[in-house]
C-alpha positions as a printed Julia matrix, in Angstrom:
93×3 Matrix{Float64}:
 106.54  118.66  142.9
 103.63  119.25  140.0
 103.4   116.93  137.25
 102.83  118.52  133.73
 103.61  117.3   130.54
 106.8   119.62  130.28
 108.39  117.39  132.42
 107.31  114.23  130.91
 106.34  112.84  134.1
 105.54  108.76  134.99
 101.92  109.76  136.02
  98.99  111.17  134.57
  97.11  110.62  131.17
  98.98  110.46  128.02
  98.33  110.25  124.3
  99.87  112.22  121.39
  96.95  114.31  121.6
  96.93  114.9   125.38
 100.55  116.22  125.0
  99.93  118.84  122.81
 100.44  121.41  125.24
  99.82  121.83  128.97
  96.28  123.15  128.53
  95.1   119.95  126.84
  97.11  117.87  129.26
  95.58  119.46  132.31
  92.17  119.15  130.85
  92.4   115.63  129.74
  94.08  114.43  132.85
  90.87  116.44  134.68
  88.35  114.49  132.61
  90.32  111.1   133.11
  90.22  111.55  136.63
  86.51  112.04  136.99
  85.98  108.94  134.81
  88.28  106.95  136.75
  86.45  108.1   139.53
  83.41  107.21  138.46
  84.52  103.42  137.33
  85.84  102.89  141.24
  82.46  104.16  142.84
  80.52  101.8   140.67
  82.91   98.97  141.16
  82.9    99.33  144.81
  78.85   99.36  144.75
  79.02   96.4   142.27
  80.91   94.96  144.55
  78.86   94.77  147.99
  75.89   93.8   145.52
  77.71   90.79  143.79
  79.16   89.4   146.81
  76.05   89.46  148.39
  74.15   88.2   146.01
  76.43   85.63  143.99
  78.98   83.11  144.63
  82.74   84.53  144.94
  83.82   83.43  141.64
  81.16   84.72  139.64
  81.4    88.07  141.41
  85.17   88.38  141.17
  84.75   87.69  137.27
  82.1    89.89  136.66
  84.15   92.46  138.53
  87.6    92.02  136.73
  86.07   92.23  133.49
  83.8    95.36  134.45
  87.35   96.86  135.81
  89.18   95.94  132.54
  86.72   97.27  130.09
  86.05  100.13  132.19
  90.05  100.88  132.32
  90.13  100.87  128.51
  87.02  103.11  127.89
  88.5   105.96  129.45
  90.96  106.55  126.7
  88.04  106.76  124.0
  86.19  109.05  126.28
  88.82  111.31  127.1
  89.84  111.62  123.75
  86.31  112.61  122.21
  85.79  115.27  125.14
  89.27  116.54  124.01
  88.21  116.52  120.23
  84.92  118.74  121.26
  87.14  121.17  122.89
  90.46  121.62  121.24
  91.66  121.44  117.69
  94.4   119.06  116.06
  97.05  121.79  117.06
  95.79  121.94  120.81
  94.16  125.25  120.4
  90.82  125.69  122.03
  87.76  125.57  119.52
């Protein structure tokens, strides 16, 4: 099953801007996936480093703060990328 904005699926990056059309939606999801993958890789590396050099409690707290901030930052990063490539109607610039 292919998840697209037309089907209004549960999955995917969805903002008012990303739902303009399928082209914008696919681009936004591609960028969001890349940003999230980078976040996960950094999280895994930080996990090994922090748990090796600090206490479990401190490492856990730092990782949870990082994960929360990184997850929230996906939205402005993707919206900036959409803004650079598409106009407000969802057409390529």
